[in-house]
Amino acid sequence: QAWELYFLVFKRILKQTNANLQGTLELQYVSPKLLNARNLQLAVPGTYRPARHLIKIASFSPILTVITSKQKPRKLMITGSDGKGYQYLLKGHENLRQDER
């Protein structure tokens, strides 16, 4: 379910990216519900460890960075319940390793 939500957000971002020349997207225009989501009962992707404290999604950054490459992947920052920021690369049905930085 979570990945379906992420994919829907990605599709909206894709539409916005084509008109964006500044390299950023405001989440309020792409997905207001995601921007307003707070203290979710969902683990930050990649942080779940059995028998350890669960790091949950506290919030999403209001700005997405568009990387200027052929596929225009987006960087999303998620703030965890531990107060740390977790950065993710969003890209639709592509090989993410080509754009790792």
PDB file of N, CA and C in Angstrom:
ATOM      1  N   GLN A   1       0.808  -1.188   0.000  1.00  0.00           N
ATOM      2  CA  GLN A   1       0.000   0.000   0.000  1.00  0.00           C
ATOM      3  C   GLN A   1       0.855   1.256   0.000  1.00  0.00           C
ATOM      4  N   ALA A   2       1.909   1.246   0.794  1.00  0.00           N
ATOM      5  CA  ALA A   2       2.771   2.430   0.868  1.00  0.00           C
ATOM      6  C   ALA A   2       3.410   2.720  -0.485  1.00  0.00           C
ATOM      7  N   TRP A   3       3.855   1.665  -1.175  1.00  0.00           N
ATOM      8  CA  TRP A   3       4.509   1.885  -2.466  1.00  0.00           C
ATOM      9  C   TRP A   3       3.519   2.383  -3.507  1.00  0.00           C
ATOM     10  N   GLU A   4       2.255   1.980  -3.388  1.00  0.00           N
ATOM     11  CA  GLU A   4       1.232   2.503  -4.295  1.00  0.00           C
ATOM     12  C   GLU A   4       1.080   4.009  -4.093  1.00  0.00           C
ATOM     13  N   LEU A   5       1.094   4.447  -2.833  1.00  0.00           N
ATOM     14  CA  LEU A   5       1.016   5.865  -2.524  1.00  0.00           C
ATOM     15  C   LEU A   5       2.231   6.594  -3.089  1.00  0.00           C
ATOM     16  N   TYR A   6       3.432   6.035  -2.882  1.00  0.00           N
ATOM     17  CA  TYR A   6       4.645   6.655  -3.416  1.00  0.00           C
ATOM     18  C   TYR A   6       4.580   6.747  -4.935  1.00  0.00           C
ATOM     19  N   PHE A   7       4.057   5.707  -5.590  1.00  0.00           N
ATOM     20  CA  PHE A   7       3.989   5.711  -7.046  1.00  0.00           C
ATOM     21  C   PHE A   7       3.009   6.774  -7.544  1.00  0.00           C
ATOM     22  N   LEU A   8       1.872   6.928  -6.877  1.00  0.00           N
ATOM     23  CA  LEU A   8       0.929   7.977  -7.253  1.00  0.00           C
ATOM     24  C   LEU A   8       1.571   9.358  -7.127  1.00  0.00           C
ATOM     25  N   VAL A   9       2.317   9.552  -6.054  1.00  0.00           N
ATOM     26  CA  VAL A   9       3.022  10.819  -5.871  1.00  0.00           C
ATOM     27  C   VAL A   9       4.038  11.006  -6.997  1.00  0.00           C
ATOM     28  N   PHE A  10       4.747   9.943  -7.344  1.00  0.00           N
ATOM     29  CA  PHE A  10       5.742  10.027  -8.412  1.00  0.00           C
ATOM     30  C   PHE A  10       5.085  10.465  -9.716  1.00  0.00           C
ATOM     31  N   LYS A  11       3.926   9.909 -10.042  1.00  0.00           N
ATOM     32  CA  LYS A  11       3.245  10.272 -11.290  1.00  0.00           C
ATOM     33  C   LYS A  11       2.853  11.745 -11.298  1.00  0.00           C
ATOM     34  N   ARG A  12       2.404  12.253 -10.157  1.00  0.00           N
ATOM     35  CA  ARG A  12       2.061  13.678 -10.076  1.00  0.00           C
ATOM     36  C   ARG A  12       3.309  14.542 -10.223  1.00  0.00           C
ATOM     37  N   ILE A  13       4.394  14.094  -9.607  1.00  0.00           N
ATOM     38  CA  ILE A  13       5.654  14.833  -9.710  1.00  0.00           C
ATOM     39  C   ILE A  13       6.124  14.881 -11.154  1.00  0.00           C
ATOM     40  N   LEU A  14       5.992  13.782 -11.857  1.00  0.00           N
ATOM     41  CA  LEU A  14       6.415  13.715 -13.248  1.00  0.00           C
ATOM     42  C   LEU A  14       5.713  14.777 -14.089  1.00  0.00           C
ATOM     43  N   LYS A  15       4.428  14.946 -13.876  1.00  0.00           N
ATOM     44  CA  LYS A  15       3.677  15.962 -14.613  1.00  0.00           C
ATOM     45  C   LYS A  15       4.212  17.364 -14.305  1.00  0.00           C
ATOM     46  N   GLN A  16       4.507  17.614 -13.032  1.00  0.00           N
ATOM     47  CA  GLN A  16       5.000  18.928 -12.613  1.00  0.00           C
ATOM     48  C   GLN A  16       6.424  19.190 -13.108  1.00  0.00           C
ATOM     49  N   THR A  17       7.235  18.163 -13.189  1.00  0.00           N
ATOM     50  CA  THR A  17       8.645  18.310 -13.538  1.00  0.00           C
ATOM     51  C   THR A  17       8.852  18.871 -14.929  1.00  0.00           C
ATOM     52  N   ASN A  18       8.045  18.460 -15.854  1.00  0.00           N
ATOM     53  CA  ASN A  18       8.218  18.918 -17.223  1.00  0.00           C
ATOM     54  C   ASN A  18       8.132  20.429 -17.343  1.00  0.00           C
ATOM     55  N   ALA A  19       7.357  21.078 -16.470  1.00  0.00           N
ATOM     56  CA  ALA A  19       7.220  22.530 -16.508  1.00  0.00           C
ATOM     57  C   ALA A  19       8.192  23.220 -15.551  1.00  0.00           C
ATOM     58  N   ASN A  20       8.926  22.460 -14.773  1.00  0.00           N
ATOM     59  CA  ASN A  20       9.799  23.037 -13.756  1.00  0.00           C
ATOM     60  C   ASN A  20      11.207  23.241 -14.291  1.00  0.00           C
ATOM     61  N   LEU A  21      11.673  24.473 -14.241  1.00  0.00           N
ATOM     62  CA  LEU A  21      13.016  24.785 -14.740  1.00  0.00           C
ATOM     63  C   LEU A  21      13.990  25.074 -13.607  1.00  0.00           C
ATOM     64  N   GLN A  22      13.522  25.178 -12.379  1.00  0.00           N
ATOM     65  CA  GLN A  22      14.373  25.602 -11.270  1.00  0.00           C
ATOM     66  C   GLN A  22      14.973  24.444 -10.493  1.00  0.00           C
ATOM     67  N   GLY A  23      14.592  23.215 -10.753  1.00  0.00           N
ATOM     68  CA  GLY A  23      15.190  22.083 -10.068  1.00  0.00           C
ATOM     69  C   GLY A  23      14.543  21.707  -8.754  1.00  0.00           C
ATOM     70  N   THR A  24      13.413  22.326  -8.418  1.00  0.00           N
ATOM     71  CA  THR A  24      12.709  21.961  -7.193  1.00  0.00           C
ATOM     72  C   THR A  24      11.212  21.863  -7.465  1.00  0.00           C
ATOM     73  N   LEU A  25      10.557  21.099  -6.621  1.00  0.00           N
ATOM     74  CA  LEU A  25       9.099  20.978  -6.655  1.00  0.00           C
ATOM     75  C   LEU A  25       8.586  21.197  -5.243  1.00  0.00           C
ATOM     76  N   GLU A  26       7.477  21.876  -5.126  1.00  0.00           N
ATOM     77  CA  GLU A  26       6.859  22.074  -3.819  1.00  0.00           C
ATOM     78  C   GLU A  26       5.826  20.974  -3.610  1.00  0.00           C
ATOM     79  N   LEU A  27       5.995  20.245  -2.531  1.00  0.00           N
ATOM     80  CA  LEU A  27       5.124  19.114  -2.245  1.00  0.00           C
ATOM     81  C   LEU A  27       3.665  19.541  -2.069  1.00  0.00           C
ATOM     82  N   GLN A  28       3.433  20.771  -1.663  1.00  0.00           N
ATOM     83  CA  GLN A  28       2.056  21.239  -1.478  1.00  0.00           C
ATOM     84  C   GLN A  28       1.262  21.220  -2.776  1.00  0.00           C
ATOM     85  N   TYR A  29       1.944  21.351  -3.906  1.00  0.00           N
ATOM     86  CA  TYR A  29       1.267  21.323  -5.196  1.00  0.00           C
ATOM     87  C   TYR A  29       1.214  19.917  -5.796  1.00  0.00           C
ATOM     88  N   VAL A  30       2.160  19.071  -5.405  1.00  0.00           N
ATOM     89  CA  VAL A  30       2.233  17.709  -5.937  1.00  0.00           C
ATOM     90  C   VAL A  30       1.343  16.769  -5.135  1.00  0.00           C
ATOM     91  N   SER A  31       1.444  16.838  -3.820  1.00  0.00           N
ATOM     92  CA  SER A  31       0.660  15.960  -2.942  1.00  0.00           C
ATOM     93  C   SER A  31       0.425  16.632  -1.590  1.00  0.00           C
ATOM     94  N   PRO A  32      -0.599  17.462  -1.491  1.00  0.00           N
ATOM     95  CA  PRO A  32      -0.877  18.134  -0.218  1.00  0.00           C
ATOM     96  C   PRO A  32      -1.112  17.158   0.938  1.00  0.00           C
ATOM     97  N   LYS A  33      -1.718  16.009   0.651  1.00  0.00           N
ATOM     98  CA  LYS A  33      -1.974  15.027   1.717  1.00  0.00           C
ATOM     99  C   LYS A  33      -0.661  14.485   2.275  1.00  0.00           C
ATOM    100  N   LEU A  34       0.295  14.236   1.398  1.00  0.00           N
ATOM    101  CA  LEU A  34       1.588  13.736   1.855  1.00  0.00           C
ATOM    102  C   LEU A  34       2.311  14.810   2.665  1.00  0.00           C
ATOM    103  N   LEU A  35       2.235  16.052   2.231  1.00  0.00           N
ATOM    104  CA  LEU A  35       2.864  17.147   2.961  1.00  0.00           C
ATOM    105  C   LEU A  35       2.278  17.282   4.367  1.00  0.00           C
ATOM    106  N   ASN A  36       0.966  17.108   4.477  1.00  0.00           N
ATOM    107  CA  ASN A  36       0.305  17.262   5.774  1.00  0.00           C
ATOM    108  C   ASN A  36       0.354  16.007   6.641  1.00  0.00           C
ATOM    109  N   ALA A  37       0.840  14.905   6.111  1.00  0.00           N
ATOM    110  CA  ALA A  37       0.933  13.662   6.885  1.00  0.00           C
ATOM    111  C   ALA A  37       1.967  13.833   7.999  1.00  0.00           C
ATOM    112  N   ARG A  38       1.580  13.497   9.210  1.00  0.00           N
ATOM    113  CA  ARG A  38       2.463  13.640  10.362  1.00  0.00           C
ATOM    114  C   ARG A  38       2.374  12.391  11.236  1.00  0.00           C
ATOM    115  N   ASN A  39       3.508  12.003  11.802  1.00  0.00           N
ATOM    116  CA  ASN A  39       3.578  10.920  12.790  1.00  0.00           C
ATOM    117  C   ASN A  39       2.832   9.665  12.339  1.00  0.00           C
ATOM    118  N   LEU A  40       3.216   9.173  11.173  1.00  0.00           N
ATOM    119  CA  LEU A  40       2.582   7.987  10.605  1.00  0.00           C
ATOM    120  C   LEU A  40       2.998   6.725  11.358  1.00  0.00           C
ATOM    121  N   GLN A  41       2.170   5.715  11.296  1.00  0.00           N
ATOM    122  CA  GLN A  41       2.478   4.416  11.896  1.00  0.00           C
ATOM    123  C   GLN A  41       3.141   3.528  10.842  1.00  0.00           C
ATOM    124  N   LEU A  42       4.056   4.105  10.106  1.00  0.00           N
ATOM    125  CA  LEU A  42       4.736   3.440   8.997  1.00  0.00           C
ATOM    126  C   LEU A  42       6.238   3.652   9.160  1.00  0.00           C
ATOM    127  N   ALA A  43       6.995   2.574   9.078  1.00  0.00           N
ATOM    128  CA  ALA A  43       8.450   2.673   9.235  1.00  0.00           C
ATOM    129  C   ALA A  43       9.063   3.452   8.083  1.00  0.00           C
ATOM    130  N   VAL A  44      10.103   4.192   8.386  1.00  0.00           N
ATOM    131  CA  VAL A  44      10.881   4.851   7.344  1.00  0.00           C
ATOM    132  C   VAL A  44      11.472   3.730   6.482  1.00  0.00           C
ATOM    133  N   PRO A  45      11.287   3.768   5.162  1.00  0.00           N
ATOM    134  CA  PRO A  45      11.792   2.682   4.308  1.00  0.00           C
ATOM    135  C   PRO A  45      13.279   2.398   4.541  1.00  0.00           C
ATOM    136  N   GLY A  46      13.585   1.120   4.693  1.00  0.00           N
ATOM    137  CA  GLY A  46      14.971   0.693   4.864  1.00  0.00           C
ATOM    138  C   GLY A  46      15.500   0.744   6.283  1.00  0.00           C
ATOM    139  N   THR A  47      14.682   1.168   7.244  1.00  0.00           N
ATOM    140  CA  THR A  47      15.174   1.278   8.621  1.00  0.00           C
ATOM    141  C   THR A  47      14.668   0.188   9.551  1.00  0.00           C
ATOM    142  N   TYR A  48      13.718  -0.615   9.099  1.00  0.00           N
ATOM    143  CA  TYR A  48      13.146  -1.628   9.992  1.00  0.00           C
ATOM    144  C   TYR A  48      14.180  -2.680  10.351  1.00  0.00           C
ATOM    145  N   ARG A  49      14.313  -2.936  11.644  1.00  0.00           N
ATOM    146  CA  ARG A  49      15.184  -3.987  12.158  1.00  0.00           C
ATOM    147  C   ARG A  49      14.408  -4.723  13.250  1.00  0.00           C
ATOM    148  N   PRO A  50      14.236  -6.045  13.125  1.00  0.00           N
ATOM    149  CA  PRO A  50      13.520  -6.805  14.154  1.00  0.00           C
ATOM    150  C   PRO A  50      14.155  -6.607  15.536  1.00  0.00           C
ATOM    151  N   ALA A  51      13.316  -6.562  16.535  1.00  0.00           N
ATOM    152  CA  ALA A  51      13.739  -6.434  17.940  1.00  0.00           C
ATOM    153  C   ALA A  51      14.465  -5.121  18.230  1.00  0.00           C
ATOM    154  N   ARG A  52      14.276  -4.112  17.396  1.00  0.00           N
ATOM    155  CA  ARG A  52      14.852  -2.783  17.654  1.00  0.00           C
ATOM    156  C   ARG A  52      13.744  -1.750  17.598  1.00  0.00           C
ATOM    157  N   HIS A  53      14.039  -0.585  18.121  1.00  0.00           N
ATOM    158  CA  HIS A  53      13.071   0.511  18.114  1.00  0.00           C
ATOM    159  C   HIS A  53      12.664   0.844  16.679  1.00  0.00           C
ATOM    160  N   LEU A  54      11.365   0.963  16.430  1.00  0.00           N
ATOM    161  CA  LEU A  54      10.845   1.249  15.098  1.00  0.00           C
ATOM    162  C   LEU A  54      10.942   2.746  14.814  1.00  0.00           C
ATOM    163  N   ILE A  55      11.625   3.093  13.731  1.00  0.00           N
ATOM    164  CA  ILE A  55      11.728   4.485  13.316  1.00  0.00           C
ATOM    165  C   ILE A  55      10.585   4.743  12.333  1.00  0.00           C
ATOM    166  N   LYS A  56       9.644   5.580  12.747  1.00  0.00           N
ATOM    167  CA  LYS A  56       8.456   5.846  11.948  1.00  0.00           C
ATOM    168  C   LYS A  56       8.611   7.167  11.184  1.00  0.00           C
ATOM    169  N   ILE A  57       7.781   7.329  10.163  1.00  0.00           N
ATOM    170  CA  ILE A  57       7.778   8.572   9.389  1.00  0.00           C
ATOM    171  C   ILE A  57       7.106   9.651  10.220  1.00  0.00           C
ATOM    172  N   ALA A  58       7.852  10.722  10.513  1.00  0.00           N
ATOM    173  CA  ALA A  58       7.300  11.853  11.263  1.00  0.00           C
ATOM    174  C   ALA A  58       6.735  12.893  10.296  1.00  0.00           C
ATOM    175  N   SER A  59       7.467  13.149   9.191  1.00  0.00           N
ATOM    176  CA  SER A  59       6.993  14.130   8.212  1.00  0.00           C
ATOM    177  C   SER A  59       7.809  14.020   6.927  1.00  0.00           C
ATOM    178  N   PHE A  60       7.327  14.725   5.916  1.00  0.00           N
ATOM    179  CA  PHE A  60       7.997  14.792   4.621  1.00  0.00           C
ATOM    180  C   PHE A  60       8.457  16.222   4.382  1.00  0.00           C
ATOM    181  N   SER A  61       9.602  16.374   3.757  1.00  0.00           N
ATOM    182  CA  SER A  61      10.109  17.702   3.437  1.00  0.00           C
ATOM    183  C   SER A  61       9.168  18.398   2.456  1.00  0.00           C
ATOM    184  N   PRO A  62       8.954  19.695   2.598  1.00  0.00           N
ATOM    185  CA  PRO A  62       8.053  20.403   1.692  1.00  0.00           C
ATOM    186  C   PRO A  62       8.627  20.637   0.293  1.00  0.00           C
ATOM    187  N   ILE A  63       9.911  20.393   0.122  1.00  0.00           N
ATOM    188  CA  ILE A  63      10.568  20.629  -1.172  1.00  0.00           C
ATOM    189  C   ILE A  63      11.214  19.345  -1.681  1.00  0.00           C
ATOM    190  N   LEU A  64      10.992  19.038  -2.950  1.00  0.00           N
ATOM    191  CA  LEU A  64      11.665  17.923  -3.623  1.00  0.00           C
ATOM    192  C   LEU A  64      12.687  18.526  -4.575  1.00  0.00           C
ATOM    193  N   THR A  65      13.854  17.936  -4.638  1.00  0.00           N
ATOM    194  CA  THR A  65      14.890  18.385  -5.555  1.00  0.00           C
ATOM    195  C   THR A  65      14.841  17.535  -6.812  1.00  0.00           C
ATOM    196  N   VAL A  66      14.825  18.194  -7.965  1.00  0.00           N
ATOM    197  CA  VAL A  66      14.837  17.482  -9.241  1.00  0.00           C
ATOM    198  C   VAL A  66      16.277  17.460  -9.728  1.00  0.00           C
ATOM    199  N   ILE A  67      16.809  16.268  -9.927  1.00  0.00           N
ATOM    200  CA  ILE A  67      18.185  16.123 -10.394  1.00  0.00           C
ATOM    201  C   ILE A  67      18.205  16.304 -11.908  1.00  0.00           C
ATOM    202  N   THR A  68      19.091  17.144 -12.360  1.00  0.00           N
ATOM    203  CA  THR A  68      19.161  17.437 -13.797  1.00  0.00           C
ATOM    204  C   THR A  68      19.946  16.359 -14.527  1.00  0.00           C
ATOM    205  N   SER A  69      19.259  15.274 -14.814  1.00  0.00           N
ATOM    206  CA  SER A  69      19.825  14.209 -15.625  1.00  0.00           C
ATOM    207  C   SER A  69      18.749  13.813 -16.626  1.00  0.00           C
ATOM    208  N   LYS A  70      19.049  12.858 -17.459  1.00  0.00           N
ATOM    209  CA  LYS A  70      18.113  12.468 -18.508  1.00  0.00           C
ATOM    210  C   LYS A  70      16.733  12.084 -17.966  1.00  0.00           C
ATOM    211  N   GLN A  71      16.681  11.290 -16.901  1.00  0.00           N
ATOM    212  CA  GLN A  71      15.412  10.795 -16.372  1.00  0.00           C
ATOM    213  C   GLN A  71      14.774  11.699 -15.317  1.00  0.00           C
ATOM    214  N   LYS A  72      15.492  12.729 -14.867  1.00  0.00           N
ATOM    215  CA  LYS A  72      15.000  13.685 -13.869  1.00  0.00           C
ATOM    216  C   LYS A  72      14.474  13.032 -12.585  1.00  0.00           C
ATOM    217  N   PRO A  73      15.292  12.234 -11.919  1.00  0.00           N
ATOM    218  CA  PRO A  73      14.841  11.662 -10.644  1.00  0.00           C
ATOM    219  C   PRO A  73      14.681  12.766  -9.590  1.00  0.00           C
ATOM    220  N   ARG A  74      13.917  12.483  -8.542  1.00  0.00           N
ATOM    221  CA  ARG A  74      13.673  13.457  -7.489  1.00  0.00           C
ATOM    222  C   ARG A  74      14.247  12.959  -6.181  1.00  0.00           C
ATOM    223  N   LYS A  75      14.761  13.890  -5.385  1.00  0.00           N
ATOM    224  CA  LYS A  75      15.232  13.553  -4.048  1.00  0.00           C
ATOM    225  C   LYS A  75      14.182  14.003  -3.050  1.00  0.00           C
ATOM    226  N   LEU A  76      13.783  13.071  -2.193  1.00  0.00           N
ATOM    227  CA  LEU A  76      12.784  13.339  -1.168  1.00  0.00           C
ATOM    228  C   LEU A  76      13.429  13.126   0.193  1.00  0.00           C
ATOM    229  N   MET A  77      13.172  14.055   1.102  1.00  0.00           N
ATOM    230  CA  MET A  77      13.679  13.923   2.467  1.00  0.00           C
ATOM    231  C   MET A  77      12.510  13.579   3.388  1.00  0.00           C
ATOM    232  N   ILE A  78      12.684  12.489   4.146  1.00  0.00           N
ATOM    233  CA  ILE A  78      11.697  12.072   5.138  1.00  0.00           C
ATOM    234  C   ILE A  78      12.335  12.264   6.508  1.00  0.00           C
ATOM    235  N   THR A  79      11.610  12.889   7.412  1.00  0.00           N
ATOM    236  CA  THR A  79      12.078  13.032   8.783  1.00  0.00           C
ATOM    237  C   THR A  79      11.518  11.872   9.591  1.00  0.00           C
ATOM    238  N   GLY A  80      12.412  11.174  10.274  1.00  0.00           N
ATOM    239  CA  GLY A  80      12.006  10.028  11.079  1.00  0.00           C
ATOM    240  C   GLY A  80      11.632  10.426  12.491  1.00  0.00           C
ATOM    241  N   SER A  81      10.991   9.518  13.197  1.00  0.00           N
ATOM    242  CA  SER A  81      10.594   9.774  14.589  1.00  0.00           C
ATOM    243  C   SER A  81      11.809   9.942  15.501  1.00  0.00           C
ATOM    244  N   ASP A  82      12.988   9.587  15.011  1.00  0.00           N
ATOM    245  CA  ASP A  82      14.225   9.785  15.768  1.00  0.00           C
ATOM    246  C   ASP A  82      14.827  11.166  15.524  1.00  0.00           C
ATOM    247  N   GLY A  83      14.151  11.986  14.698  1.00  0.00           N
ATOM    248  CA  GLY A  83      14.622  13.341  14.417  1.00  0.00           C
ATOM    249  C   GLY A  83      15.613  13.441  13.278  1.00  0.00           C
ATOM    250  N   LYS A  84      16.047  12.324  12.738  1.00  0.00           N
ATOM    251  CA  LYS A  84      17.011  12.328  11.642  1.00  0.00           C
ATOM    252  C   LYS A  84      16.307  12.456  10.297  1.00  0.00           C
ATOM    253  N   GLY A  85      17.043  12.982   9.312  1.00  0.00           N
ATOM    254  CA  GLY A  85      16.524  13.080   7.961  1.00  0.00           C
ATOM    255  C   GLY A  85      16.998  11.894   7.129  1.00  0.00           C
ATOM    256  N   TYR A  86      16.101  11.336   6.341  1.00  0.00           N
ATOM    257  CA  TYR A  86      16.411  10.201   5.471  1.00  0.00           C
ATOM    258  C   TYR A  86      16.111  10.609   4.039  1.00  0.00           C
ATOM    259  N   GLN A  87      17.119  10.525   3.187  1.00  0.00           N
ATOM    260  CA  GLN A  87      16.985  10.959   1.808  1.00  0.00           C
ATOM    261  C   GLN A  87      16.708   9.779   0.882  1.00  0.00           C
ATOM    262  N   TYR A  88      15.773   9.974  -0.041  1.00  0.00           N
ATOM    263  CA  TYR A  88      15.407   8.920  -0.992  1.00  0.00           C
ATOM    264  C   TYR A  88      15.391   9.475  -2.401  1.00  0.00           C
ATOM    265  N   LEU A  89      15.735   8.606  -3.328  1.00  0.00           N
ATOM    266  CA  LEU A  89      15.713   8.947  -4.741  1.00  0.00           C
ATOM    267  C   LEU A  89      14.467   8.319  -5.345  1.00  0.00           C
ATOM    268  N   LEU A  90      13.611   9.138  -5.933  1.00  0.00           N
ATOM    269  CA  LEU A  90      12.366   8.658  -6.542  1.00  0.00           C
ATOM    270  C   LEU A  90      12.526   8.642  -8.052  1.00  0.00           C
ATOM    271  N   LYS A  91      12.251   7.500  -8.619  1.00  0.00           N
ATOM    272  CA  LYS A  91      12.409   7.341 -10.053  1.00  0.00           C
ATOM    273  C   LYS A  91      11.473   6.232 -10.501  1.00  0.00           C
ATOM    274  N   GLY A  92      10.774   6.419 -11.593  1.00  0.00           N
ATOM    275  CA  GLY A  92       9.772   5.454 -12.007  1.00  0.00           C
ATOM    276  C   GLY A  92      10.295   4.342 -12.887  1.00  0.00           C
ATOM    277  N   HIS A  93      10.233   3.117 -12.391  1.00  0.00           N
ATOM    278  CA  HIS A  93      10.559   1.910 -13.169  1.00  0.00           C
ATOM    279  C   HIS A  93      11.910   2.011 -13.872  1.00  0.00           C
ATOM    280  N   GLU A  94      12.894   2.536 -13.191  1.00  0.00           N
ATOM    281  CA  GLU A  94      14.226   2.714 -13.778  1.00  0.00           C
ATOM    282  C   GLU A  94      15.274   2.114 -12.847  1.00  0.00           C
ATOM    283  N   ASN A  95      16.507   2.056 -13.338  1.00  0.00           N
ATOM    284  CA  ASN A  95      17.626   1.585 -12.541  1.00  0.00           C
ATOM    285  C   ASN A  95      18.174   2.762 -11.734  1.00  0.00           C
ATOM    286  N   LEU A  96      17.955   2.762 -10.415  1.00  0.00           N
ATOM    287  CA  LEU A  96      18.374   3.872  -9.572  1.00  0.00           C
ATOM    288  C   LEU A  96      19.882   4.023  -9.468  1.00  0.00           C
ATOM    289  N   ARG A  97      20.623   2.942  -9.693  1.00  0.00           N
ATOM    290  CA  ARG A  97      22.083   2.999  -9.550  1.00  0.00           C
ATOM    291  C   ARG A  97      22.720   3.955 -10.545  1.00  0.00           C
ATOM    292  N   GLN A  98      22.056   4.223 -11.666  1.00  0.00           N
ATOM    293  CA  GLN A  98      22.629   5.125 -12.665  1.00  0.00           C
ATOM    294  C   GLN A  98      22.688   6.555 -12.158  1.00  0.00           C
ATOM    295  N   ASP A  99      21.825   6.917 -11.186  1.00  0.00           N
ATOM    296  CA  ASP A  99      21.757   8.289 -10.700  1.00  0.00           C
ATOM    297  C   ASP A  99      22.222   8.454  -9.258  1.00  0.00           C
ATOM    298  N   GLU A 100      22.768   7.420  -8.647  1.00  0.00           N
ATOM    299  CA  GLU A 100      23.245   7.548  -7.262  1.00  0.00           C
ATOM    300  C   GLU A 100      24.336   8.593  -7.198  1.00  0.00           C
ATOM    301  N   ARG A 101      24.234   9.426  -6.181  1.00  0.00           N
ATOM    302  CA  ARG A 101      25.238  10.489  -5.988  1.00  0.00           C
ATOM    303  C   ARG A 101      25.597  10.551  -4.531  1.00  0.00           C
TER     304      ARG A 101
END
